[in-house]
mmCIF file of C-alpha atoms in Angstrom:
data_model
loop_
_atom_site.group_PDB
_atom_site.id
_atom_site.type_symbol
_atom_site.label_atom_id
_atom_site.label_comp_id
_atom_site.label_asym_id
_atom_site.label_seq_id
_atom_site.Cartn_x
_atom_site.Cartn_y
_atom_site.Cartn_z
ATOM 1 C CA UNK A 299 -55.191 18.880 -33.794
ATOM 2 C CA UNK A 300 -52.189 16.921 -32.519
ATOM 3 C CA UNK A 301 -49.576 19.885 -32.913
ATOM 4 C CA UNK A 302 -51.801 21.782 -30.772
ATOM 5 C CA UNK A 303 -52.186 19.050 -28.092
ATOM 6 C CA UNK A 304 -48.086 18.757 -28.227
ATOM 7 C CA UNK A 305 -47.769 22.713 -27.639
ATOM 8 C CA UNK A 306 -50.589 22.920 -25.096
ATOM 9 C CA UNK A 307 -48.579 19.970 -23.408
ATOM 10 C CA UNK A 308 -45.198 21.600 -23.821
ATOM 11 C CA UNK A 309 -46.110 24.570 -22.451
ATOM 12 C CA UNK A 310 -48.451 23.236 -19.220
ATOM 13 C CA UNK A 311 -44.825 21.268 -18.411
ATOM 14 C CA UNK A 312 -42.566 24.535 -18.867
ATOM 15 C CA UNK A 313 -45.331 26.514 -17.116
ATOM 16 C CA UNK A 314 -45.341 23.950 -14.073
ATOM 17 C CA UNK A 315 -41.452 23.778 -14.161
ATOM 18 C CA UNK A 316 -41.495 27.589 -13.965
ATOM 19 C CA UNK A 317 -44.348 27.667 -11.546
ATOM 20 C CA UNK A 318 -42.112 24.756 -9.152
ATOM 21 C CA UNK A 319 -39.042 26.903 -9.324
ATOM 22 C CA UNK A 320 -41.117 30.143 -8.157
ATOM 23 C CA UNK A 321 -42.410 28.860 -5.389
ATOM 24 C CA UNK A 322 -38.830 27.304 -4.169
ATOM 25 C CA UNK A 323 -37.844 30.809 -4.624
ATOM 26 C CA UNK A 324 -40.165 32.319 -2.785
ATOM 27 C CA UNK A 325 -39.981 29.612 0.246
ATOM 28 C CA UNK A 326 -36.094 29.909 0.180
ATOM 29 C CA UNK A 327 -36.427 34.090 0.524
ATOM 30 C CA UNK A 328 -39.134 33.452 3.388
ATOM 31 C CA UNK A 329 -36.481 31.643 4.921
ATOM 32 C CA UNK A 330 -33.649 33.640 4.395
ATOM 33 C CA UNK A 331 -35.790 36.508 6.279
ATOM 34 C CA UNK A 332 -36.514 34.957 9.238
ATOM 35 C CA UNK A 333 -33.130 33.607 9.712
ATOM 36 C CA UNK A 334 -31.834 37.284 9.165
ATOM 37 C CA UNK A 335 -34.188 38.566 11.889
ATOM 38 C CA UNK A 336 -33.241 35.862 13.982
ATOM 39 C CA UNK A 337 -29.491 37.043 13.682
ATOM 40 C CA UNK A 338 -30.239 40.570 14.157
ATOM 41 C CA UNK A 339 -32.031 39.398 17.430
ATOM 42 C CA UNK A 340 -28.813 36.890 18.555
ATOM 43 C CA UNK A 341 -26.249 38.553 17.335
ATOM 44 C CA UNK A 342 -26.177 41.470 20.180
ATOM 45 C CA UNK A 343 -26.202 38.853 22.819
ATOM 46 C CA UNK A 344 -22.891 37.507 21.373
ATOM 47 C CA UNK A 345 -21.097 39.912 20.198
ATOM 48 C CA UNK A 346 -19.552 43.464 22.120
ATOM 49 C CA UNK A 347 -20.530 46.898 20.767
ATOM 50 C CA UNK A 348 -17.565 48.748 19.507
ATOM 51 C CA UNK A 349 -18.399 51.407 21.398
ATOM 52 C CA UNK A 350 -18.398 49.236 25.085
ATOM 53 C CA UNK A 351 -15.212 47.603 24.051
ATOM 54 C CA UNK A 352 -13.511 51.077 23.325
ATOM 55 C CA UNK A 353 -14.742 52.637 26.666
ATOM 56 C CA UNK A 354 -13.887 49.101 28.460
ATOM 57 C CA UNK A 355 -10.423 49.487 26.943
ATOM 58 C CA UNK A 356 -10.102 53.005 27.942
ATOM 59 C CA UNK A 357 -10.583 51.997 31.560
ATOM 60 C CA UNK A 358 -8.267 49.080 31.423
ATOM 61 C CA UNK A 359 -5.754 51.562 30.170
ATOM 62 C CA UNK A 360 -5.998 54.544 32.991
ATOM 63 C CA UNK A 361 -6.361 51.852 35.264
ATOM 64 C CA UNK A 362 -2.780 50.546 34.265
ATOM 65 C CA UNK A 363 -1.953 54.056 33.553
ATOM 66 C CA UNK A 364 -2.217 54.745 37.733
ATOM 67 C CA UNK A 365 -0.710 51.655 38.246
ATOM 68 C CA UNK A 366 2.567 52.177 36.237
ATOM 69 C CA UNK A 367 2.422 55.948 38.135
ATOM 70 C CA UNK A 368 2.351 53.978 41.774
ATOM 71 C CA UNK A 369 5.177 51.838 40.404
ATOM 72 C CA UNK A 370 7.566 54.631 39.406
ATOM 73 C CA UNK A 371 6.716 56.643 42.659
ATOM 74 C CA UNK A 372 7.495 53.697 44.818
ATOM 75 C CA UNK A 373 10.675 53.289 42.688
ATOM 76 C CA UNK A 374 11.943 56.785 43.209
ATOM 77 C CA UNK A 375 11.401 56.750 47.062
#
């Protein structure tokens, strides 16, 4: 009878150990979540599209492209 008591106690202890570490587990992924859909929401408010900053750039450069053009003609006259 006291061999069974020891197992029965072993194994409620490893069983509430495992059950412990489960639920931090499972709290720590619920977390993780919302903090990623909280980044997906923030992160387009801080950061630039690739796209807008390539079509930005382009303008800058034609804009500077007519520029340099207005130089040279008012250094040839």
């Amino acid at each position: 009878m006291e061999s069974q008591y020891l197992i029965n106690t072993a194994l409620g202890l490893g069983f509430s150990v495992l059950g412990w570490f489960a639920r931090e587990l499972w709290s720590a992924v619920k977390e993780l979540k919302t903090d990623l859909s909280k980044l997906k929401e923030d992160l387009p408010k801080t950061y630039v599209a690739r796209n807008d900053y390539r079509d930005d750039l382009n303008e800058i450069k034609n804009m500077l492209s007519k520029i340099f053009d207005k130089l040279d003609n008012k250094q040839d006259k």
